[in-house]
Tab-separated table of C-alpha atoms in Angstrom:
chain	number	residue	atom	x	y	z
B	1	MET	CA	19.921	21.954	0.665
B	2	ASN	CA	20.064	18.289	-0.387
B	3	LEU	CA	23.261	18.916	-2.365
B	4	LEU	CA	24.813	20.698	0.617
B	5	LEU	CA	23.956	17.857	2.996
B	6	CYS	CA	25.191	15.330	0.488
B	7	SER	CA	28.532	17.163	0.236
B	8	LEU	CA	28.868	17.237	4.028
B	9	PHE	CA	28.080	13.530	4.331
B	10	ARG	CA	30.579	12.650	1.612
B	11	GLU	CA	33.301	14.720	3.253
B	12	LYS	CA	32.591	12.939	6.547
B	13	LYS	CA	32.811	9.588	4.781
B	14	ARG	CA	36.057	10.597	3.031
B	15	ARG	CA	37.633	11.474	6.380
B	16	ARG	CA	36.522	8.120	7.776
B	17	VAL	CA	38.239	6.324	4.878
B	18	VAL	CA	41.440	8.280	5.537
B	19	GLU	CA	41.310	7.424	9.256
B	20	LEU	CA	40.840	3.722	8.556
B	21	THR	CA	43.602	3.700	5.944
B	22	GLU	CA	45.982	5.404	8.358
B	23	LYS	CA	45.044	2.872	11.026
B	24	MET	CA	45.934	0.036	8.665
B	25	VAL	CA	49.323	1.648	7.933
B	26	VAL	CA	50.063	2.165	11.633
B	27	ASP	CA	49.112	-1.420	12.449
B	28	GLY	CA	51.423	-2.653	9.731
B	29	GLY	CA	54.244	-0.530	11.067
B	30	SER	CA	53.873	-1.993	14.554
B	31	GLY	CA	54.434	-5.517	13.414
B	32	ARG	CA	50.891	-6.448	12.418
B	33	THR	CA	50.112	-7.191	8.795
B	34	CYS	CA	46.892	-7.360	6.841
B	35	GLU	CA	48.147	-10.347	4.833
B	36	TRP	CA	49.820	-13.645	5.657
B	37	ASP	CA	50.617	-16.794	3.752
B	38	GLY	CA	47.540	-18.843	2.974
B	39	ARG	CA	45.027	-16.280	4.190
B	40	TRP	CA	42.943	-16.431	1.006
B	41	ASN	CA	43.470	-20.086	0.060
B	42	HIS	CA	39.841	-20.946	0.794
B	43	ILE	CA	38.627	-18.119	-1.451
B	44	LYS	CA	41.036	-19.037	-4.254
B	45	LYS	CA	39.423	-22.462	-4.461
B	46	PHE	CA	36.229	-20.748	-5.611
B	47	LEU	CA	37.801	-18.119	-7.853
B	48	GLU	CA	40.694	-19.890	-9.522
B	49	ARG	CA	39.102	-23.174	-10.586
B	50	SER	CA	35.854	-24.346	-12.108
B	51	GLY	CA	33.258	-26.400	-10.286
B	52	PRO	CA	29.822	-27.984	-10.640
B	53	PHE	CA	28.069	-24.935	-9.211
B	54	THR	CA	29.782	-22.226	-11.229
B	55	HIS	CA	28.088	-20.252	-13.985
B	56	PRO	CA	28.724	-21.577	-17.522
B	57	ASP	CA	30.323	-18.252	-18.415
B	58	PHE	CA	32.630	-18.249	-15.397
B	59	GLU	CA	36.320	-18.106	-16.245
B	60	PRO	CA	38.747	-18.994	-13.424
B	61	SER	CA	41.222	-16.192	-12.867
B	62	THR	CA	43.742	-14.912	-10.356
B	63	GLU	CA	42.457	-11.387	-11.037
B	64	SER	CA	39.093	-12.012	-9.341
B	65	LEU	CA	40.612	-12.034	-5.871
B	66	GLN	CA	42.404	-8.758	-6.485
B	67	PHE	CA	39.144	-7.234	-7.670
B	68	MET	CA	37.449	-8.294	-4.438
B	69	LEU	CA	40.301	-7.057	-2.255
B	70	GLU	CA	41.067	-3.762	-3.943
B	71	THR	CA	38.243	-2.592	-6.208
B	72	CYS	CA	34.797	-4.007	-5.461
B	73	LYS	CA	32.492	-1.704	-3.479
B	74	ILE	CA	29.517	-3.249	-1.719
B	75	LEU	CA	26.602	-1.483	-0.070
B	76	VAL	CA	24.947	-3.400	2.776
B	77	ILE	CA	21.578	-2.015	3.814
B	78	GLY	CA	20.598	-3.096	7.293
B	79	ALA	CA	22.848	-4.009	10.235
B	80	GLY	CA	20.351	-6.047	12.229
B	81	GLY	CA	20.057	-9.824	12.566
B	82	LEU	CA	20.649	-10.579	8.891
B	83	GLY	CA	22.908	-7.561	8.403
B	84	CYS	CA	25.382	-8.675	11.094
B	85	GLU	CA	25.740	-12.052	9.374
B	86	LEU	CA	26.158	-10.399	5.976
B	87	LEU	CA	28.880	-8.024	7.178
B	88	LYS	CA	30.769	-10.891	8.805
B	89	ASP	CA	30.515	-13.145	5.729
B	90	LEU	CA	31.524	-10.419	3.288
B	91	ALA	CA	34.493	-9.285	5.360
B	92	LEU	CA	35.794	-12.825	5.886
B	93	SER	CA	35.337	-13.556	2.168
B	94	GLY	CA	37.800	-10.850	1.163
B	95	PHE	CA	35.585	-7.863	0.464
B	96	ARG	CA	37.272	-4.869	2.040
B	97	ASN	CA	35.445	-1.848	0.684
B	98	ILE	CA	32.081	-2.301	2.390
B	99	HIS	CA	29.583	0.459	3.086
B	100	VAL	CA	26.723	-0.009	5.545
B	101	VAL	CA	23.602	1.963	6.363
B	102	ASP	CA	21.106	1.427	9.172
B	103	MET	CA	19.094	4.156	10.876
B	104	ASP	CA	18.146	2.022	13.905
B	105	THR	CA	19.699	1.865	17.358
B	106	ILE	CA	20.575	-1.207	19.401
B	107	ASP	CA	17.944	-2.606	21.750
B	108	VAL	CA	18.367	-5.195	24.493
B	109	SER	CA	16.153	-7.601	22.540
B	110	ASN	CA	18.677	-7.546	19.654
B	111	LEU	CA	21.511	-9.085	21.641
B	112	ASN	CA	20.390	-12.718	21.412
B	113	ARG	CA	21.056	-12.892	17.654
B	114	GLN	CA	22.856	-9.715	16.486
B	115	PHE	CA	26.262	-10.943	17.599
B	116	LEU	CA	28.261	-7.821	16.713
B	117	PHE	CA	26.647	-5.990	19.636
B	118	ARG	CA	27.240	-6.134	23.390
B	119	PRO	CA	25.157	-4.947	26.387
B	120	THR	CA	27.281	-1.802	26.618
B	121	ASP	CA	26.222	-0.924	23.045
B	122	VAL	CA	22.511	-0.610	23.860
B	123	GLY	CA	21.214	2.721	22.618
B	124	ARG	CA	24.025	3.266	20.118
B	125	PRO	CA	23.516	3.274	16.300
B	126	LYS	CA	23.691	-0.233	14.848
B	127	ALA	CA	25.699	0.768	11.779
B	128	ASN	CA	28.401	2.503	13.842
B	129	VAL	CA	28.872	-0.384	16.258
B	130	ALA	CA	28.804	-3.054	13.543
B	131	ALA	CA	31.354	-1.178	11.439
B	132	ASP	CA	33.730	-0.655	14.370
B	133	PHE	CA	33.453	-4.280	15.486
B	134	VAL	CA	34.306	-5.766	12.070
B	135	ASN	CA	37.025	-3.198	11.359
B	136	ASN	CA	38.748	-4.034	14.654
B	137	ARG	CA	38.356	-7.796	14.300
B	138	ILE	CA	39.280	-8.428	10.630
B	139	PRO	CA	42.649	-7.043	9.479
B	140	GLY	CA	42.531	-5.050	6.260
B	141	CYS	CA	38.762	-4.604	6.211
B	142	TYR	CA	37.286	-1.145	6.529
B	143	ILE	CA	33.529	-0.735	6.713
B	144	ILE	CA	32.269	2.785	6.158
B	145	LEU	CA	28.999	4.365	7.243
B	146	GLU	CA	26.928	5.367	4.228
B	147	PHE	CA	24.288	8.083	3.918
B	148	ILE	CA	21.923	7.090	1.121
B	149	TYR	CA	21.005	9.578	-1.533
B	150	PRO	CA	19.022	7.673	-4.148
B	151	SER	CA	20.247	9.600	-7.188
B	152	PHE	CA	23.862	8.685	-6.427
B	153	ILE	CA	23.578	5.025	-5.447
B	154	HIS	CA	23.944	3.567	-8.932
B	155	LEU	CA	27.129	5.583	-9.504
B	156	GLU	CA	29.133	4.161	-6.618
B	157	PHE	CA	28.623	0.464	-5.924
B	158	HIS	CA	29.218	-2.806	-7.719
B	159	ILE	CA	26.758	-4.819	-5.589
B	160	ILE	CA	23.921	-3.891	-3.229
B	161	VAL	CA	22.967	-6.350	-0.492
B	162	CYS	CA	19.785	-5.918	1.554
B	163	GLY	CA	19.110	-7.350	4.993
B	164	LEU	CA	15.862	-5.500	5.681
B	165	ASP	CA	12.675	-6.343	7.565
B	166	SER	CA	10.613	-3.668	5.820
B	167	ILE	CA	8.780	-4.262	2.538
B	168	VAL	CA	8.555	-0.503	1.985
B	169	ALA	CA	12.342	-0.129	2.270
B	170	ARG	CA	12.884	-3.053	-0.108
B	171	ARG	CA	10.557	-1.515	-2.675
B	172	TRP	CA	12.275	1.858	-2.364
B	173	MET	CA	15.688	0.326	-3.038
B	174	ASN	CA	14.211	-1.682	-5.885
B	175	GLY	CA	12.808	1.524	-7.375
B	176	ILE	CA	16.050	3.511	-7.401
B	177	LEU	CA	18.193	0.912	-9.164
B	178	ASN	CA	19.165	2.007	-12.651
B	179	PRO	CA	18.527	-0.777	-15.242
B	180	SER	CA	21.273	0.611	-17.485
B	181	SER	CA	23.916	0.103	-14.782
B	182	ILE	CA	23.108	-3.603	-14.181
B	183	ILE	CA	24.055	-3.461	-10.497
B	184	PRO	CA	22.929	-6.721	-8.835
B	185	LEU	CA	20.612	-6.419	-5.859
B	186	ILE	CA	20.902	-9.373	-3.475
B	187	ASP	CA	17.968	-9.437	-1.096
B	188	GLY	CA	17.326	-11.666	1.888
B	189	GLY	CA	14.654	-11.962	4.527
B	190	THR	CA	13.912	-14.150	7.554
B	191	GLU	CA	11.021	-14.760	9.888
B	192	GLY	CA	11.425	-17.386	12.566
B	193	PHE	CA	12.601	-20.639	10.976
B	194	LYS	CA	11.759	-19.469	7.457
B	195	GLY	CA	13.781	-17.370	5.078
B	196	ASN	CA	14.385	-16.432	1.479
B	197	ALA	CA	17.163	-15.058	-0.688
B	198	ARG	CA	17.047	-13.719	-4.222
B	199	VAL	CA	19.213	-12.106	-6.875
B	200	ILE	CA	17.781	-9.224	-8.887
B	201	LEU	CA	19.441	-7.933	-12.056
B	202	PRO	CA	17.620	-4.662	-12.843
B	203	GLY	CA	15.887	-4.810	-16.191
B	204	MET	CA	16.718	-8.498	-16.668
B	205	THR	CA	15.137	-10.533	-13.868
B	206	ALA	CA	12.008	-10.158	-11.786
B	207	CYS	CA	12.208	-7.263	-9.362
B	208	ILE	CA	10.616	-6.858	-5.924
B	209	ASP	CA	7.399	-5.387	-7.337
B	210	CYS	CA	7.122	-8.142	-9.968
B	211	THR	CA	6.576	-10.614	-7.116
B	212	LEU	CA	4.913	-8.360	-4.574
B	213	GLU	CA	2.236	-10.989	-3.951
B	214	LEU	CA	4.926	-13.023	-2.168
B	215	TYR	CA	5.036	-10.358	0.547
B	216	PRO	CA	1.689	-10.369	2.363
B	217	PRO	CA	0.502	-6.976	3.614
B	218	GLN	CA	0.950	-6.265	7.321
B	219	ILE	CA	-2.057	-7.423	9.268
B	220	ASN	CA	-4.156	-4.605	10.668
B	221	PHE	CA	-7.262	-5.625	12.568
B	222	PRO	CA	-10.500	-3.743	11.816
B	223	MET	CA	-11.451	-1.370	14.610
B	224	CYS	CA	-15.001	-2.739	14.729
B	225	THR	CA	-13.608	-6.218	15.436
B	226	ILE	CA	-11.236	-4.965	18.110
B	227	ALA	CA	-13.917	-2.930	19.893
B	228	SER	CA	-16.986	-5.144	19.532
B	229	MET	CA	-16.270	-8.684	18.353
B	230	PRO	CA	-12.784	-9.875	19.377
B	231	ARG	CA	-12.012	-13.439	18.340
B	232	LEU	CA	-8.241	-13.691	18.786
B	233	PRO	CA	-5.891	-12.918	21.688
B	234	GLU	CA	-4.289	-10.297	19.424
B	235	HIS	CA	-7.648	-8.501	19.230
B	236	CYS	CA	-7.707	-8.170	23.017
B	237	ILE	CA	-4.170	-6.797	23.162
B	238	GLU	CA	-4.861	-4.305	20.382
B	239	TYR	CA	-7.997	-3.158	22.226
B	240	VAL	CA	-5.938	-2.310	25.306
B	241	ARG	CA	-3.129	-0.714	23.269
B	242	MET	CA	-5.302	1.435	21.029
B	243	LEU	CA	-8.309	2.240	23.219
B	244	LEU	CA	-7.688	1.677	26.927
B	245	TRP	CA	-4.163	3.101	27.143
B	246	PRO	CA	-5.048	6.599	25.808
B	247	LYS	CA	-8.335	6.548	27.726
B	248	GLU	CA	-7.048	5.519	31.151
B	249	THR	CA	-3.486	6.971	30.900
B	250	PRO	CA	-2.225	4.558	33.595
B	251	PHE	CA	1.187	6.228	33.854
B	252	GLY	CA	0.104	9.845	33.486
B	253	ASP	CA	-1.097	12.169	30.749
B	254	GLY	CA	1.063	12.198	27.656
B	255	VAL	CA	3.039	9.063	28.569
B	256	VAL	CA	3.503	7.006	25.390
B	257	LEU	CA	3.273	3.234	25.616
B	258	ASP	CA	6.847	1.902	25.635
B	259	GLY	CA	7.209	-1.667	24.441
B	260	ASP	CA	10.545	-1.968	26.261
B	261	ASP	CA	9.181	-0.884	29.647
B	262	PRO	CA	8.245	-3.997	31.707
B	263	GLU	CA	5.706	-2.035	33.768
B	264	HIS	CA	3.921	-0.803	30.636
B	265	ILE	CA	3.816	-4.281	29.099
B	266	GLN	CA	2.650	-5.826	32.383
B	267	TRP	CA	-0.244	-3.361	32.552
B	268	VAL	CA	-1.276	-4.091	28.969
B	269	TYR	CA	-0.908	-7.830	29.620
B	270	GLN	CA	-3.171	-7.791	32.699
B	271	ARG	CA	-5.877	-5.719	31.023
B	272	SER	CA	-5.683	-7.923	27.921
B	273	LEU	CA	-6.254	-11.005	30.106
B	274	GLU	CA	-9.355	-9.361	31.550
B	275	ARG	CA	-10.632	-8.499	28.081
B	276	ALA	CA	-9.974	-12.047	26.879
B	277	ALA	CA	-11.795	-13.551	29.868
B	278	ASP	CA	-14.899	-11.471	29.099
B	279	PHE	CA	-15.087	-13.059	25.624
B	280	ASN	CA	-13.830	-16.566	26.561
B	281	ILE	CA	-10.651	-16.129	24.530
B	282	THR	CA	-7.464	-17.986	25.473
B	283	GLY	CA	-3.854	-17.504	24.401
B	284	VAL	CA	-2.938	-14.105	25.826
B	285	THR	CA	0.638	-14.335	27.145
B	286	TYR	CA	3.209	-11.783	28.250
B	287	ARG	CA	5.409	-12.635	25.264
B	288	LEU	CA	2.538	-12.296	22.794
B	289	THR	CA	1.580	-8.981	24.390
B	290	GLN	CA	5.060	-7.585	23.880
B	291	GLY	CA	5.157	-8.944	20.342
B	292	VAL	CA	1.890	-7.241	19.395
B	293	VAL	CA	2.814	-3.942	21.049
B	294	LYS	CA	6.263	-3.768	19.439
B	295	ARG	CA	5.211	-5.368	16.130
B	296	ILE	CA	8.008	-7.885	16.640
B	297	ILE	CA	8.905	-10.162	13.733
B	298	PRO	CA	10.176	-13.491	15.145
B	299	ALA	CA	13.904	-13.910	14.502
B	300	VAL	CA	16.214	-16.917	14.849
B	301	ALA	CA	19.992	-16.598	14.644
B	302	SER	CA	20.506	-19.857	12.734
B	303	THR	CA	18.061	-18.805	10.011
B	304	ASN	CA	19.896	-15.504	9.578
B	305	ALA	CA	23.179	-17.390	9.212
B	306	VAL	CA	21.780	-19.730	6.558
B	307	ILE	CA	20.247	-16.947	4.452
B	308	ALA	CA	23.327	-14.710	4.694
B	309	GLY	CA	25.601	-17.572	3.605
B	310	LYS	CA	23.612	-18.765	0.572
B	311	SER	CA	25.430	-19.245	-2.706
B	312	ALA	CA	24.368	-17.127	-5.686
B	313	TYR	CA	25.378	-19.428	-8.523
B	314	ILE	CA	23.159	-21.250	-11.009
B	315	PRO	CA	21.163	-23.156	-8.326
B	316	LEU	CA	19.901	-19.781	-7.065
B	317	ASN	CA	18.035	-18.664	-10.158
B	318	ASN	CA	16.673	-16.528	-8.869
B	319	TYR	CA	14.561	-17.033	-5.725
B	320	MET	CA	15.400	-19.438	-2.909
B	321	VAL	CA	13.050	-20.412	-0.097
B	322	PHE	CA	14.297	-21.994	3.139
B	323	ASN	CA	12.190	-23.672	5.823
B	324	ASP	CA	13.349	-25.721	8.819
B	325	VAL	CA	10.212	-25.655	10.948
B	326	ASP	CA	9.767	-29.427	10.549
B	327	GLY	CA	12.987	-30.931	9.235
B	328	LEU	CA	14.849	-29.092	6.479
B	329	TYR	CA	13.231	-27.996	3.236
B	330	THR	CA	14.612	-25.672	0.585
B	331	TYR	CA	13.906	-25.061	-3.079
B	332	THR	CA	14.569	-22.493	-5.768
B	333	PHE	CA	12.472	-21.218	-8.627
B	334	GLU	CA	12.796	-18.610	-11.346
B	335	ALA	CA	10.503	-15.684	-10.675
B	336	GLU	CA	9.323	-14.185	-13.954
B	337	ARG	CA	9.229	-10.520	-14.835
B	338	LYS	CA	5.877	-8.831	-15.227
B	339	GLU	CA	5.556	-7.055	-18.522
B	340	ASN	CA	3.465	-4.356	-16.876
B	341	CYS	CA	5.334	-4.154	-13.577
B	342	SER	CA	4.837	-0.735	-12.016
B	343	ALA	CA	8.503	-0.554	-10.963
B	344	CYS	CA	10.629	-2.022	-13.768
B	345	SER	CA	8.526	-1.275	-16.863
B	346	GLN	CA	7.247	1.929	-18.391
B	347	VAL	CA	3.889	0.433	-19.346
B	348	PRO	CA	0.928	2.123	-17.597
B	349	LEU	CA	-1.154	-0.287	-15.516
B	350	ASP	CA	-4.859	-0.536	-16.258
B	351	LEU	CA	-7.325	0.458	-13.550
B	352	HIS	CA	-10.826	-0.846	-14.199
B	353	PHE	CA	-13.597	1.231	-12.618
B	354	SER	CA	-17.011	2.441	-13.647
B	355	PRO	CA	-17.565	6.190	-14.201
B	356	SER	CA	-19.805	6.186	-11.115
B	357	SER	CA	-17.066	4.788	-8.839
B	358	LYS	CA	-15.873	7.111	-6.094
B	359	LEU	CA	-12.263	8.254	-5.906
B	360	GLN	CA	-12.156	6.646	-2.441
B	361	GLU	CA	-12.750	3.258	-4.090
B	362	MET	CA	-9.730	3.780	-6.327
B	363	LEU	CA	-7.642	4.811	-3.322
B	364	ASP	CA	-8.721	1.684	-1.438
B	365	HIS	CA	-7.746	-0.473	-4.413
B	366	LEU	CA	-4.255	1.035	-4.561
B	367	THR	CA	-3.636	0.345	-0.874
B	368	GLU	CA	-5.359	-3.040	-0.544
B	369	SER	CA	-4.342	-4.736	-3.805
B	370	ALA	CA	-1.786	-7.498	-3.188
B	371	SER	CA	0.119	-6.469	-6.318
B	372	LEU	CA	0.361	-2.766	-5.363
B	373	GLN	CA	0.293	-2.433	-1.542
B	374	MET	CA	0.689	1.344	-1.486
B	375	LYS	CA	0.784	3.291	1.764
B	376	SER	CA	-0.416	6.831	1.056
B	377	PRO	CA	-0.873	7.272	-2.701
B	378	ALA	CA	-1.072	10.780	-4.180
B	379	LEU	CA	-3.090	10.975	-7.385
B	380	THR	CA	-2.755	13.575	-10.130
B	381	ALA	CA	-4.173	13.781	-13.657
B	382	THR	CA	-4.388	16.177	-16.580
B	383	VAL	CA	-7.951	17.481	-16.774
B	384	GLU	CA	-8.956	19.970	-19.473
B	385	GLY	CA	-5.314	20.629	-20.236
B	386	LYS	CA	-4.344	21.406	-16.653
B	387	ASN	CA	-2.491	19.286	-14.116
B	388	LYS	CA	-4.937	18.546	-11.287
B	389	THR	CA	-4.182	17.045	-7.872
B	390	LEU	CA	-6.997	14.638	-7.118
B	391	TYR	CA	-5.787	13.693	-3.645
B	392	LEU	CA	-2.611	14.185	-1.615
B	393	GLN	CA	-2.346	12.931	1.944
B	394	SER	CA	1.216	13.825	2.964
B	395	VAL	CA	0.703	17.613	3.096
B	396	ALA	CA	-2.007	18.619	5.592
B	397	SER	CA	-3.184	21.753	3.775
B	398	ILE	CA	-3.473	19.966	0.419
B	399	GLU	CA	-5.084	16.923	2.031
B	400	GLN	CA	-7.773	19.138	3.553
B	401	ARG	CA	-8.382	20.843	0.215
B	402	THR	CA	-8.546	17.607	-1.819
B	403	ARG	CA	-10.435	15.482	0.736
B	404	PRO	CA	-13.872	16.331	-0.765
B	405	ASN	CA	-12.720	14.646	-3.997
B	406	LEU	CA	-12.782	11.261	-2.268
B	407	SER	CA	-16.592	11.272	-2.198
B	408	LYS	CA	-16.905	12.385	-5.831
B	409	THR	CA	-17.333	10.008	-8.762
B	410	LEU	CA	-14.618	9.675	-11.383
B	411	LYS	CA	-16.954	11.281	-13.911
B	412	GLU	CA	-17.610	14.236	-11.599
B	413	LEU	CA	-13.857	14.756	-11.324
B	414	GLY	CA	-13.644	15.125	-15.100
B	415	LEU	CA	-11.837	11.845	-15.710
B	416	SER	CA	-12.450	9.945	-18.935
B	417	ASP	CA	-11.917	6.493	-20.388
B	418	GLY	CA	-8.225	5.998	-21.228
B	419	GLN	CA	-7.180	8.811	-18.901
B	420	GLU	CA	-3.639	8.538	-17.565
B	421	LEU	CA	-3.152	8.946	-13.820
B	422	ALA	CA	0.156	9.654	-12.102
B	423	VAL	CA	0.500	8.122	-8.643
B	424	ALA	CA	3.287	8.888	-6.171
B	425	ASP	CA	3.735	6.814	-3.020
B	426	ALA	CA	6.157	6.248	-0.166
B	427	THR	CA	6.923	2.738	-1.437
B	428	THR	CA	8.820	3.950	-4.505
B	429	PRO	CA	10.848	6.987	-5.553
B	430	GLN	CA	9.303	6.849	-9.012
B	431	THR	CA	5.932	8.171	-10.110
B	432	MET	CA	3.823	5.299	-11.398
B	433	LEU	CA	1.523	5.622	-14.389
B	434	PHE	CA	-1.947	4.097	-14.606
B	435	ARG	CA	-4.534	4.081	-17.381
B	436	LEU	CA	-8.168	4.412	-16.384
B	437	CYS	CA	-10.406	1.920	-18.145
B	438	PHE	CA	-14.114	2.545	-17.667
B	439	THR	CA	-16.365	-0.475	-17.244
B	440	SER	CA	-20.057	-0.534	-17.959
């Protein structure tokens, strides 16, 4: 089935390429041209002469521009705030064969910074609108919608550029890159007036998982705090969202809380104010209420523009941090590879537990550890010569059958010192290996 779908998607993409190529030919025949004297003079200054910021191995050449215009294929993942800037910069820089993927649709709240979209585009797929906008605006450029199939990514593209707001998606892309292909992954991220950009060469430089501690886990407030001991305005809003909304059903049974519905947000806001007043908590605002309900990450257009336009020469080796909250501050540092990285090395990671530890404790460690940050790990091991599923959450029937294992000790499950465990998780396409090390 996957191969069939893949074939259909590729045929659809091939037809799109043909349509865009024909459009370029027709435009040329009507008097328009994709080229004019001096169009690429600004790019030639970077490609055809040396400079203080170029790599020591860089050799100026007239062939580089032709490679960009005719051969180089770039995959851009994400067409949101950062993605719009990336598509614009790449297209204006001479890259013509650009592929974009984004599964999200355009929301009204996107329009203040995602400049490729207009009010009439609300509700439409971001990737479609962004591709059409750039294709119509920049002569000779044709952006194609891409349908990702991990096993084929390394075969098609010269560069992969990420403009994502999801750590899970970043880790997944990081996991499918083939070290033998040496396809650079350029990753960027922004939050408010802060941002970062990095260059990852698979198998050579630090990958996403090597520096996972730089990405703090998403904050989830304990239910006991929300229900009994709120201390922050966010606690009050979460109380209304998680407990009062399903209990009181203010807009009817089965009506899901919609973060884009002003009446829904107003109701949550008013009840959150009441909750905050009961516990002498200040700071509940309408904007904060909407931010908590929608899990909004603050975004600023200027920060997106800075991160999307960063140079990737020697000064960016290989992690750049940008901050303009108070003045302007930026610095770069070289992130080092972890020898036992779960993503880019084949070395099993050590898990230190006592034989009397419960499997639930191991599961908690895999999800709460800053260096692992798994979402729903599935654990398997070879016990007495047979492959045994210790716990699997994603399939309901298997989860129900393996749930009793969570309360059993590692010894009761038949695990031994030095035992290898295979762990699959939504954060990576690869199965990670761990070695169990018993402590006294």
